[in-house]
Short mmCIF file of C-alpha atoms and ligand atoms in Angstrom, two decimals:
data_model
loop_
_atom_site.label_atom_id
_atom_site.label_comp_id
_atom_site.label_asym_id
_atom_site.label_seq_id
_atom_site.Cartn_x
_atom_site.Cartn_y
_atom_site.Cartn_z
CA MET A 1 0.00 0.00 0.00
CA ALA A 2 1.19 3.53 -0.82
CA ARG A 3 1.62 5.94 2.12
CA LEU A 4 1.26 9.66 2.75
CA LEU A 5 4.53 11.55 3.18
CA ILE A 6 4.55 13.87 6.22
CA ASN A 7 7.69 15.12 7.96
CA GLY A 8 9.90 12.64 6.14
CA GLU A 9 7.80 9.68 7.36
CA PHE A 10 5.46 7.37 5.49
CA ARG A 11 2.07 7.48 7.19
CA ASN A 12 -1.38 5.96 7.05
CA SER A 13 -4.38 8.25 7.28
CA SER A 14 -5.35 9.21 10.84
CA SER A 15 -8.81 7.76 10.11
CA GLY A 16 -7.38 4.50 8.73
CA GLU A 17 -9.49 4.95 5.59
CA ILE A 18 -8.02 3.77 2.28
CA SER A 19 -9.16 3.88 -1.34
CA TRP A 20 -8.17 1.69 -4.28
CA ILE A 21 -6.68 3.03 -7.48
CA ARG A 22 -7.88 0.99 -10.44
CA ASN A 23 -6.47 0.77 -13.94
CA PRO A 24 -8.73 2.83 -16.28
CA ALA A 25 -7.95 0.34 -19.08
CA ASN A 26 -9.32 -2.54 -16.97
CA THR A 27 -11.18 -1.55 -13.86
CA ASP A 28 -10.96 -5.12 -12.50
CA GLU A 29 -7.25 -4.46 -11.99
CA LYS A 30 -6.42 -2.85 -8.65
CA VAL A 31 -3.12 -0.98 -9.02
CA ASP A 32 -2.59 -0.14 -5.36
CA SER A 33 -4.38 1.31 -2.35
CA VAL A 34 -3.78 4.74 -0.90
CA PRO A 35 -4.64 6.32 2.47
CA VAL A 36 -7.40 8.93 2.40
CA ALA A 37 -5.98 11.82 4.43
CA THR A 38 -8.11 13.82 6.86
CA VAL A 39 -8.08 17.49 7.84
CA ASP A 40 -5.91 16.48 10.85
CA ASP A 41 -3.38 14.92 8.46
CA ALA A 42 -3.39 18.12 6.40
CA LYS A 43 -2.72 20.12 9.59
CA GLU A 44 0.20 17.83 10.43
CA ALA A 45 1.61 18.28 6.95
CA ILE A 46 1.37 22.06 7.43
CA GLU A 47 3.22 21.86 10.79
CA SER A 48 5.85 19.67 9.16
CA ALA A 49 6.24 22.11 6.25
CA LYS A 50 6.69 24.96 8.76
CA GLU A 51 9.66 23.15 10.31
CA GLY A 52 10.87 22.11 6.88
CA PHE A 53 10.91 25.74 5.75
CA GLU A 54 13.22 26.72 8.62
CA LYS A 55 15.67 23.96 7.61
CA TRP A 56 15.45 24.74 3.88
CA ALA A 57 16.15 28.43 4.59
CA LYS A 58 19.58 27.47 6.01
CA ILE A 59 20.63 25.85 2.72
CA SER A 60 22.37 28.15 0.24
CA PRO A 61 20.77 28.78 -3.19
CA PRO A 62 23.54 26.93 -5.12
CA LYS A 63 23.09 23.93 -2.84
CA LYS A 64 19.33 24.08 -3.35
CA GLY A 65 20.04 24.02 -7.10
CA ALA A 66 22.33 21.02 -6.67
CA ILE A 67 19.57 19.15 -4.77
CA LEU A 68 17.07 19.88 -7.56
CA LEU A 69 19.58 18.42 -10.03
CA LYS A 70 19.73 15.26 -7.95
CA ILE A 71 15.92 15.04 -7.91
CA ALA A 72 16.03 15.32 -11.72
CA GLU A 73 18.49 12.40 -11.78
CA VAL A 74 16.14 10.35 -9.60
CA LEU A 75 13.36 10.85 -12.16
CA ARG A 76 15.67 9.89 -15.04
CA ASN A 77 17.08 6.83 -13.24
CA ASN A 78 13.62 5.57 -12.27
CA CYS A 79 11.87 6.60 -15.49
CA GLU A 80 10.80 3.11 -16.55
CA GLU A 81 9.35 2.02 -13.22
CA LEU A 82 7.58 5.36 -12.74
CA SER A 83 6.23 5.35 -16.30
CA ILE A 84 4.65 1.92 -15.89
CA LEU A 85 3.00 3.03 -12.65
CA LEU A 86 1.80 6.28 -14.25
CA THR A 87 0.29 4.40 -17.19
CA LYS A 88 -1.45 1.93 -14.88
CA GLU A 89 -3.00 4.57 -12.65
CA HIS A 90 -3.78 7.14 -15.36
CA GLY A 91 -4.40 5.24 -18.59
CA LYS A 92 -2.07 7.21 -20.90
CA THR A 93 0.34 5.24 -23.09
CA LEU A 94 3.74 4.17 -21.81
CA SER A 95 5.47 6.40 -24.32
CA GLU A 96 3.39 9.39 -23.11
CA SER A 97 4.34 8.55 -19.50
CA ARG A 98 8.03 8.33 -20.38
CA LYS A 99 7.90 11.70 -22.15
CA GLU A 100 6.14 13.27 -19.17
CA ILE A 101 8.78 12.05 -16.72
CA LYS A 102 11.77 12.94 -18.90
CA LYS A 103 10.39 16.42 -19.53
CA ALA A 104 9.76 16.82 -15.78
CA ALA A 105 13.42 15.97 -15.13
CA ASN A 106 14.50 18.64 -17.64
CA ARG A 107 12.26 21.15 -15.90
CA LEU A 108 13.89 20.42 -12.56
CA THR A 109 17.24 21.03 -14.24
CA PHE A 110 16.03 24.39 -15.56
CA TYR A 111 14.95 25.59 -12.10
CA ALA A 112 18.12 24.19 -10.52
CA GLY A 113 19.97 26.71 -12.70
CA LEU A 114 17.70 29.58 -11.62
CA ALA A 115 17.97 28.91 -7.86
CA PRO A 116 21.30 30.76 -7.41
CA GLN A 117 20.21 33.61 -9.68
CA ILE A 118 17.43 35.05 -7.50
CA SER A 119 18.31 38.69 -6.96
CA GLY A 120 16.87 42.08 -6.05
CA ARG A 121 17.97 45.62 -6.90
CA VAL A 122 19.35 48.80 -5.33
CA SER A 123 18.27 52.34 -6.24
CA LEU A 124 20.15 55.37 -4.96
CA LEU A 125 17.92 58.26 -3.84
CA GLU A 126 20.66 60.51 -2.41
CA GLY A 127 23.73 58.43 -3.15
CA LEU A 128 24.69 56.22 -0.23
CA LYS A 129 23.05 58.71 2.16
CA LYS A 130 19.64 57.41 1.26
CA TYR A 131 18.77 54.48 -0.94
CA PHE A 132 16.36 51.63 -1.17
CA THR A 133 16.79 47.99 -1.98
CA VAL A 134 14.23 45.54 -3.25
CA ILE A 135 14.70 41.97 -2.12
CA LYS A 136 12.92 38.78 -3.04
CA GLU A 137 11.85 36.37 -0.30
CA PRO A 138 10.15 32.98 -0.29
CA TYR A 139 6.55 32.79 0.97
CA GLY A 140 7.37 30.01 3.46
CA VAL A 141 4.87 27.16 3.53
CA THR A 142 3.18 26.66 0.16
CA ALA A 143 0.61 24.14 -1.08
CA GLY A 144 0.03 22.72 -4.57
CA ILE A 145 -3.39 21.24 -5.35
CA LEU A 146 -3.00 19.13 -8.48
CA PRO A 147 -5.18 17.46 -11.16
CA TRP A 148 -5.05 13.86 -12.39
CA ASN A 149 -4.31 14.45 -16.08
CA VAL A 150 -0.56 15.18 -15.98
CA PRO A 151 0.43 14.37 -12.37
CA VAL A 152 4.23 14.41 -12.79
CA THR A 153 4.22 17.53 -15.00
CA LYS A 154 2.15 19.44 -12.46
CA PHE A 155 4.13 18.10 -9.50
CA VAL A 156 7.37 19.44 -10.99
CA ALA A 157 5.77 22.66 -12.29
CA TYR A 158 4.99 23.30 -8.63
CA ILE A 159 7.85 21.90 -6.57
CA ALA A 160 10.77 22.93 -8.83
CA PRO A 161 10.22 26.72 -8.75
CA ALA A 162 8.78 26.62 -5.20
CA LEU A 163 11.87 24.87 -3.80
CA ALA A 164 14.28 26.90 -5.94
CA ALA A 165 12.72 30.05 -4.45
CA GLY A 166 13.24 28.68 -0.93
CA ASN A 167 9.74 27.54 0.06
CA SER A 168 8.66 24.26 1.61
CA VAL A 169 5.94 22.35 -0.23
CA ILE A 170 2.78 20.37 0.48
CA VAL A 171 1.55 18.46 -2.55
CA LYS A 172 -2.08 17.38 -2.76
CA PRO A 173 -2.42 15.09 -5.79
CA ALA A 174 -5.80 14.23 -7.28
CA SER A 175 -7.31 11.29 -5.41
CA THR A 176 -7.47 9.12 -8.54
CA ALA A 177 -3.82 9.50 -9.65
CA PRO A 178 -1.54 9.88 -6.60
CA LEU A 179 0.62 6.74 -6.85
CA THR A 180 3.46 7.96 -9.09
CA LEU A 181 3.93 11.08 -6.94
CA LEU A 182 3.90 9.04 -3.72
CA LYS A 183 6.49 6.72 -5.29
CA ILE A 184 8.71 9.69 -6.20
CA GLY A 185 8.33 10.99 -2.62
CA GLU A 186 9.27 7.57 -1.26
CA VAL A 187 12.44 7.33 -3.39
CA LEU A 188 13.52 10.88 -2.53
CA THR A 189 12.96 10.20 1.18
CA HIS A 190 15.03 6.99 1.09
CA LEU A 191 17.84 8.95 -0.58
CA ASN A 192 17.62 11.63 2.12
CA LEU A 193 17.91 14.37 -0.47
CA LEU A 194 15.71 16.95 1.26
CA PRO A 195 15.55 17.93 4.95
CA LYS A 196 12.53 16.44 6.73
CA GLY A 197 9.35 18.39 6.20
CA VAL A 198 10.46 20.27 3.07
CA LEU A 199 8.39 17.96 0.83
CA ASN A 200 5.04 16.60 2.07
CA ILE A 201 2.43 14.67 0.07
CA VAL A 202 -1.14 14.26 1.32
CA VAL A 203 -3.84 12.55 -0.72
CA GLY A 204 -7.42 13.38 0.19
CA PRO A 205 -10.67 14.98 -0.93
CA GLY A 206 -10.59 18.53 -2.28
CA ASN A 207 -13.44 19.74 -0.08
CA THR A 208 -11.70 18.67 3.16
CA VAL A 209 -7.92 18.32 2.76
CA GLY A 210 -7.72 20.74 -0.19
CA GLU A 211 -9.80 23.41 1.55
CA GLU A 212 -7.77 23.10 4.77
CA LEU A 213 -4.61 23.83 2.80
CA VAL A 214 -6.25 26.90 1.27
CA ARG A 215 -7.77 28.16 4.52
CA ASN A 216 -4.98 27.46 7.04
CA SER A 217 -3.20 30.65 8.07
CA GLU A 218 0.23 28.95 8.05
CA VAL A 219 0.06 28.37 4.28
CA SER A 220 1.03 31.56 2.49
CA LYS A 221 0.81 30.57 -1.15
CA ILE A 222 -1.53 28.25 -3.04
CA VAL A 223 -0.98 26.84 -6.49
CA PHE A 224 -4.08 25.24 -7.91
CA THR A 225 -4.44 23.35 -11.18
CA GLY A 226 -7.77 21.86 -12.10
CA SER A 227 -11.19 22.66 -13.46
CA THR A 228 -12.49 26.21 -13.64
CA GLU A 229 -15.35 25.21 -11.34
CA SER A 230 -13.04 24.02 -8.51
CA GLY A 231 -10.70 26.95 -9.25
CA MET A 232 -13.52 29.39 -8.50
CA LYS A 233 -14.10 27.75 -5.10
CA VAL A 234 -10.39 27.78 -4.28
CA SER A 235 -10.06 31.38 -5.43
CA SER A 236 -12.97 32.63 -3.33
CA LEU A 237 -11.79 30.73 -0.23
CA ALA A 238 -8.24 32.00 -0.75
CA GLY A 239 -9.62 35.53 -1.19
CA ARG A 240 -11.43 35.37 2.14
CA HIS A 241 -8.12 34.50 3.80
CA PHE A 242 -6.03 36.97 1.73
CA LYS A 243 -3.92 34.19 0.27
CA HIS A 244 -1.73 34.62 -2.75
CA VAL A 245 -3.07 32.13 -5.30
CA SER A 246 -2.08 30.98 -8.79
CA LEU A 247 -4.74 29.23 -10.84
CA GLU A 248 -4.11 27.04 -13.88
CA LEU A 249 -7.57 26.12 -15.15
CA GLY A 250 -9.41 24.72 -18.14
CA GLY A 251 -9.33 25.74 -21.78
CA SER A 252 -11.26 25.47 -25.05
CA ASP A 253 -8.27 26.17 -27.22
CA PRO A 254 -8.89 27.24 -30.84
CA MET A 255 -6.79 26.41 -33.91
CA ILE A 256 -7.22 28.66 -36.94
CA VAL A 257 -6.15 27.29 -40.32
CA CYS A 258 -5.89 29.93 -43.06
CA GLU A 259 -6.19 29.35 -46.81
CA ASP A 260 -2.40 29.56 -47.29
CA ALA A 261 -1.46 27.12 -44.48
CA ASP A 262 0.67 24.02 -44.95
CA ILE A 263 -2.28 21.66 -44.61
CA ASP A 264 -0.28 18.45 -44.13
CA LYS A 265 1.68 19.93 -41.23
CA ALA A 266 -1.44 21.50 -39.72
CA VAL A 267 -3.32 18.18 -39.84
CA LYS A 268 -0.46 16.31 -38.13
CA ALA A 269 -0.24 19.03 -35.46
CA ALA A 270 -4.01 18.92 -34.89
CA VAL A 271 -3.96 15.15 -34.39
CA ILE A 272 -1.11 15.22 -31.86
CA SER A 273 -2.46 18.29 -30.11
CA ARG A 274 -5.98 16.91 -29.73
CA PHE A 275 -5.61 13.16 -29.27
CA ARG A 276 -2.50 12.69 -27.12
CA MET A 277 -3.39 11.45 -23.65
CA ALA A 278 -6.87 10.74 -25.04
CA GLY A 279 -7.49 14.47 -25.30
CA GLN A 280 -7.14 15.08 -21.57
CA VAL A 281 -4.71 17.97 -21.86
CA CYS A 282 -5.52 21.54 -20.83
CA MET A 283 -3.76 23.09 -23.86
CA ALA A 284 -5.09 20.57 -26.41
CA VAL A 285 -6.71 21.87 -29.59
CA LYS A 286 -10.41 21.80 -28.75
CA ARG A 287 -12.02 23.77 -31.60
CA ILE A 288 -10.76 23.97 -35.19
CA PHE A 289 -11.72 26.82 -37.52
CA LEU A 290 -10.87 26.21 -41.19
CA HIS A 291 -10.88 28.69 -44.01
CA GLU A 292 -13.68 27.59 -46.36
CA SER A 293 -11.23 27.12 -49.25
CA VAL A 294 -9.21 24.47 -47.35
CA TYR A 295 -12.10 22.97 -45.38
CA GLU A 296 -12.63 19.92 -47.64
CA SER A 297 -8.97 18.96 -48.03
CA PHE A 298 -8.19 19.45 -44.31
CA ARG A 299 -11.23 17.40 -43.29
CA GLU A 300 -10.32 14.53 -45.61
CA LYS A 301 -6.69 14.38 -44.48
CA LEU A 302 -7.65 14.75 -40.82
CA VAL A 303 -10.08 11.84 -40.88
CA LYS A 304 -7.46 9.68 -42.64
CA GLU A 305 -4.84 10.56 -40.01
CA VAL A 306 -7.24 10.03 -37.07
CA SER A 307 -8.15 6.58 -38.39
CA LYS A 308 -4.48 5.54 -37.84
CA ILE A 309 -4.85 5.97 -34.05
CA THR A 310 -4.93 2.63 -32.23
CA VAL A 311 -6.97 2.61 -29.04
CA GLY A 312 -6.19 0.19 -26.21
CA ASN A 313 -4.31 -0.48 -22.98
CA GLY A 314 -1.48 2.05 -22.72
CA LEU A 315 1.00 -0.68 -21.74
CA ASP A 316 0.65 -2.30 -25.17
CA PRO A 317 3.37 -0.78 -27.43
CA ARG A 318 1.05 -0.99 -30.48
CA VAL A 319 -1.44 1.36 -28.81
CA SER A 320 -1.31 5.10 -29.54
CA MET A 321 -4.26 6.24 -27.41
CA GLY A 322 -5.29 4.93 -24.00
CA PRO A 323 -8.66 5.13 -22.25
CA LEU A 324 -10.17 8.13 -20.53
CA HIS A 325 -9.15 8.39 -16.90
CA ASN A 326 -12.45 7.73 -15.14
CA ARG A 327 -16.15 7.06 -15.58
CA GLU A 328 -17.23 10.70 -15.03
CA GLN A 329 -14.85 11.76 -17.80
CA LEU A 330 -16.27 9.17 -20.20
CA GLU A 331 -19.86 10.09 -19.40
CA GLU A 332 -19.08 13.77 -19.82
CA ILE A 333 -17.63 13.13 -23.30
CA GLU A 334 -20.58 10.93 -24.30
CA GLY A 335 -22.95 13.70 -23.19
CA GLN A 336 -21.04 16.39 -25.10
CA VAL A 337 -21.01 14.32 -28.32
CA GLU A 338 -24.72 13.56 -28.03
CA ASP A 339 -25.44 17.25 -27.55
CA ALA A 340 -23.31 18.15 -30.61
CA LEU A 341 -25.23 15.67 -32.76
CA ASN A 342 -28.56 17.00 -31.49
CA LYS A 343 -27.40 20.48 -32.45
CA GLY A 344 -26.57 19.87 -36.08
CA GLY A 345 -23.16 18.18 -35.89
CA THR A 346 -22.20 15.12 -37.95
CA VAL A 347 -19.74 12.48 -36.79
CA LEU A 348 -17.01 11.95 -39.40
CA THR A 349 -15.22 9.27 -37.41
CA GLY A 350 -15.60 7.79 -33.91
CA GLY A 351 -18.48 9.07 -31.82
CA MET A 352 -18.73 5.94 -29.68
CA LYS A 353 -16.93 3.48 -27.44
CA PRO A 354 -14.85 0.94 -29.40
CA LYS A 355 -16.46 -2.46 -29.82
CA GLY A 356 -14.77 -5.62 -28.59
CA LYS A 357 -14.33 -7.64 -25.43
CA GLU A 358 -10.96 -6.04 -24.58
CA PHE A 359 -12.62 -2.62 -24.24
CA GLN A 360 -15.51 -3.60 -22.01
CA LYS A 361 -13.80 -3.15 -18.66
CA GLY A 362 -12.15 0.20 -19.48
CA TYR A 363 -13.16 3.81 -20.09
CA PHE A 364 -12.34 3.72 -23.81
CA TYR A 365 -13.73 6.13 -26.39
CA LEU A 366 -12.86 6.30 -30.08
CA PRO A 367 -11.03 9.38 -31.41
CA THR A 368 -13.86 11.49 -32.77
CA VAL A 369 -14.20 14.25 -35.36
CA ILE A 370 -17.46 16.19 -35.51
CA GLU A 371 -18.35 18.39 -38.44
CA GLN A 372 -20.07 21.72 -37.92
CA PRO A 373 -21.80 21.38 -34.57
CA SER A 374 -23.80 24.49 -33.71
CA LEU A 375 -21.79 27.26 -32.08
CA ASN A 376 -23.99 26.93 -29.00
CA SER A 377 -23.35 23.20 -28.61
CA ARG A 378 -21.42 22.03 -25.55
CA VAL A 379 -18.29 21.04 -27.53
CA MET A 380 -18.04 24.66 -28.70
CA MET A 381 -18.95 26.33 -25.39
CA GLU A 382 -17.37 24.09 -22.71
CA GLU A 383 -14.01 22.48 -22.21
CA THR A 384 -14.02 19.08 -23.98
CA PHE A 385 -11.59 17.00 -21.94
CA GLY A 386 -11.46 13.97 -24.20
CA PRO A 387 -10.73 12.81 -27.77
CA VAL A 388 -13.33 14.91 -29.61
CA LEU A 389 -12.54 17.49 -32.26
CA PRO A 390 -15.18 19.80 -33.77
CA LEU A 391 -14.58 21.47 -37.16
CA ASN A 392 -16.19 24.69 -38.35
CA PRO A 393 -15.52 26.86 -41.45
CA PHE A 394 -14.85 30.61 -41.65
CA SER A 395 -14.62 33.00 -44.57
CA THR A 396 -12.72 36.05 -43.25
CA ILE A 397 -9.95 36.48 -40.70
CA GLU A 398 -12.17 38.78 -38.65
CA GLU A 399 -14.77 36.03 -38.46
CA ALA A 400 -12.12 33.45 -37.42
CA ILE A 401 -10.90 35.71 -34.62
CA GLU A 402 -14.43 36.35 -33.40
CA LEU A 403 -15.20 32.61 -33.38
CA ALA A 404 -11.95 31.79 -31.58
CA ASN A 405 -12.54 34.45 -28.93
CA SER A 406 -16.18 33.52 -28.34
CA SER A 407 -15.31 31.42 -25.32
CA VAL A 408 -15.19 32.06 -21.58
CA PHE A 409 -11.75 30.41 -21.65
CA GLY A 410 -8.44 31.91 -22.75
CA LEU A 411 -5.67 29.38 -22.26
CA THR A 412 -3.95 28.87 -25.62
CA GLY A 413 -4.58 28.98 -29.35
CA SER A 414 -2.78 28.48 -32.64
CA VAL A 415 -2.76 29.93 -36.13
CA TRP A 416 -1.56 28.29 -39.34
CA THR A 417 -0.57 30.53 -42.25
CA ARG A 418 2.43 31.33 -44.46
CA ASP A 419 1.55 35.03 -44.37
CA LEU A 420 3.46 36.80 -41.58
CA LYS A 421 1.15 39.82 -41.61
CA LYS A 422 -1.90 37.63 -41.16
CA ALA A 423 -0.17 35.65 -38.41
CA HIS A 424 0.62 38.89 -36.55
CA MET A 425 -2.92 40.13 -36.83
CA ILE A 426 -4.38 36.91 -35.43
CA MET A 427 -1.81 36.41 -32.66
CA GLU A 428 -2.36 39.96 -31.42
CA GLU A 429 -6.13 39.57 -31.36
CA LEU A 430 -6.46 36.13 -29.77
CA GLN A 431 -7.52 36.41 -26.10
CA VAL A 432 -5.24 33.67 -24.73
CA GLY A 433 -2.08 33.24 -22.67
CA THR A 434 -0.06 31.45 -25.39
CA VAL A 435 -0.32 31.54 -29.20
CA TRP A 436 1.54 29.11 -31.44
CA VAL A 437 2.17 30.09 -35.04
CA ASN A 438 2.64 27.08 -37.34
CA ASN A 439 3.43 24.98 -34.28
CA ARG A 440 1.59 22.27 -32.44
CA HIS A 441 0.27 22.99 -28.95
CA GLU A 442 3.13 22.17 -26.59
CA SER A 443 4.52 23.73 -23.42
CA ILE A 444 8.10 24.94 -23.34
CA THR A 445 9.95 24.86 -20.02
CA GLU A 446 11.72 28.18 -20.58
CA ALA A 447 8.55 30.03 -21.65
CA PRO A 448 5.79 31.22 -19.28
CA PHE A 449 2.49 29.38 -19.52
CA GLY A 450 -0.94 30.28 -18.14
CA GLY A 451 -4.34 31.61 -19.02
CA VAL A 452 -6.50 34.70 -19.25
CA LYS A 453 -10.29 34.96 -18.78
CA LYS A 454 -11.59 31.84 -16.98
CA SER A 455 -8.42 29.85 -17.74
CA GLY A 456 -6.52 31.19 -14.78
CA ILE A 457 -4.34 33.68 -12.97
CA GLY A 458 -0.54 33.58 -12.83
CA ARG A 459 2.12 31.82 -14.86
CA GLU A 460 4.09 28.63 -14.54
CA PHE A 461 7.38 27.69 -16.25
CA GLY A 462 10.03 30.16 -17.37
CA LYS A 463 11.45 32.79 -15.03
CA GLU A 464 7.88 33.96 -14.46
CA GLY A 465 7.13 30.57 -12.87
CA LEU A 466 9.82 31.26 -10.27
CA GLU A 467 8.50 34.77 -9.59
CA GLU A 468 5.18 33.24 -8.51
CA PHE A 469 6.95 31.84 -5.44
CA LEU A 470 8.74 35.03 -4.37
CA LYS A 471 7.47 37.97 -2.31
CA THR A 472 8.85 41.46 -2.83
CA LYS A 473 10.15 43.48 0.13
CA THR A 474 11.33 47.10 -0.13
CA ILE A 475 13.92 48.36 2.37
CA VAL A 476 14.65 52.09 2.57
CA ILE A 477 17.99 53.02 4.18
CA ASN A 478 18.60 56.50 5.51
CA ASN A 479 22.26 56.95 6.54
CA GLU A 480 22.08 60.63 7.40
P1 NAD B 501 -10.60 19.17 -10.39
O1 NAD B 501 -10.92 20.61 -10.34
O2 NAD B 501 -11.71 18.22 -10.24
O3 NAD B 501 -9.53 18.78 -9.27
C1 NAD B 501 -8.24 19.34 -9.22
C2 NAD B 501 -7.71 19.27 -7.80
O4 NAD B 501 -8.47 20.15 -6.98
C3 NAD B 501 -7.83 17.89 -7.15
O5 NAD B 501 -6.68 17.64 -6.38
C4 NAD B 501 -9.07 18.04 -6.27
O6 NAD B 501 -9.07 17.16 -5.17
C5 NAD B 501 -8.92 19.48 -5.82
N1 NAD B 501 -10.15 20.16 -5.40
C6 NAD B 501 -11.40 19.99 -5.90
N2 NAD B 501 -12.26 20.81 -5.24
C7 NAD B 501 -11.53 21.51 -4.34
C8 NAD B 501 -11.85 22.49 -3.35
N3 NAD B 501 -13.10 22.92 -3.16
N4 NAD B 501 -10.85 23.00 -2.60
C9 NAD B 501 -9.57 22.58 -2.76
N5 NAD B 501 -9.22 21.63 -3.65
C10 NAD B 501 -10.19 21.10 -4.45
O7 NAD B 501 -9.82 18.96 -11.78
P2 NAD B 501 -9.36 17.58 -12.44
O8 NAD B 501 -10.58 16.94 -13.02
O9 NAD B 501 -8.49 16.82 -11.51
O10 NAD B 501 -8.41 18.10 -13.63
C11 NAD B 501 -8.85 18.40 -14.91
C12 NAD B 501 -8.92 19.90 -15.11
O11 NAD B 501 -7.62 20.47 -14.87
C13 NAD B 501 -9.27 20.29 -16.53
O12 NAD B 501 -10.22 21.33 -16.49
C14 NAD B 501 -7.96 20.80 -17.11
O13 NAD B 501 -8.09 21.73 -18.14
C15 NAD B 501 -7.32 21.41 -15.90
N6 NAD B 501 -5.87 21.53 -16.08
C16 NAD B 501 -5.33 22.77 -16.34
C17 NAD B 501 -3.96 22.91 -16.57
C18 NAD B 501 -3.35 24.25 -16.84
O14 NAD B 501 -2.14 24.37 -16.77
N7 NAD B 501 -4.13 25.27 -17.16
C19 NAD B 501 -3.14 21.77 -16.55
C20 NAD B 501 -3.71 20.53 -16.28
C21 NAD B 501 -5.08 20.42 -16.05
#
């Protein structure tokens, strides 16, 4: 059985309650059990992180960087074992799990390099008689509330900059995908890489353990990644307690394909961007707008490319798309597709669970392309967190921009054109945090990532990701 990690010790829940993590590809298969933490466990983790912060503060920034490098090595050295566990608990393919873990290791390396570079500034008011300095300080105890879709990515997006900035961390993974993170915590603890209490991992319900982390006065900074609905709750609770909060939320990310685009490249990018991890990626392409002159050829090539995707158990090397992560996710997707069909959409491929005995015990859904669902259908209005791609035509750039921006979300978007002027016009107008031009939707460690509108507040990755974990203090010196 996996254990919580509090104050460098592996613990059961104070209530003794456990839950089983099952393989989404075959729900008869129990992967492991995990303790269900209580509010008291969360409070203990907070106390532990308070002590951990004091110890971490005594370690110099270069040494902190060196420790982050060692954590990166741990991920690389244990990549295979961790990837198998991640695939079993999440459902994504083994190759997707390996990529996630290797990229996470590279991200730790990036923040290891930034740890010794944290600096402030000095401004002279009257020479050395009177001046002020601006210094950057860690918050202290921080908490990261994480989703199930990319557990290792989000774990590292939180702990790497938080630790580099000098904070202690409390990780609350999603209850349905905590095992890989607990395993990483276990390996790091056995290697004694971090002082006790610097890294804590508690698995428990959002409305008890999660809310305690947000509410507790000892926690100074909250990082939340998840749905916009839960983000609103976290944000309002954090607001009541004057907590600094970063929110990485959902998206309904548009892709605009102009008449002069390289259609073959755009189709390949659309397929990777929409169907990897069975479409359960915040920055995935979720709505495609095609210039009417390329609509037919794009549609034909897209359907051909999508038909090459092999659905199945992510551990099978022949499989390119695993199941959805849980029953709610599958039912949500089925409901969104049904709604799209009721509102004028036509299924070009997919639109159902795959047939066959091997799919019966898992949350499988075929990669699906839907033509011209109404603009007020759920797939066009909501976040579609699964392998469903709606296509709609446009005739002018202004129309494409209006369609792309007609969403409450503003996470990412992309534009495909060979015309630089057109690309500039669209990238300036899109109401999103990241725009890719002739590039598939992918996050880059060195570049800031985050949303506008209902997709979030704050940025992760890049130097901006580090800034999220630093407070600013101004000191005015009068030497007269
Ligand atoms: P979710 O909102 O259901 O849960 C996320 C986390 O919040 C879990 O750990 C959950 O236990 C916790 N939680 C839920 N209610 C809470 C509350 N009231 N107080 C404190 N914690 C609470 O989201 P999910 O289904 O796990 O993840 C999928 C969502 O995450 C999608 O919407 C996806 O777009 C989003 N996401 C966004 C990004 C990004 O960077 N923008 C990245 C990954 C996932």
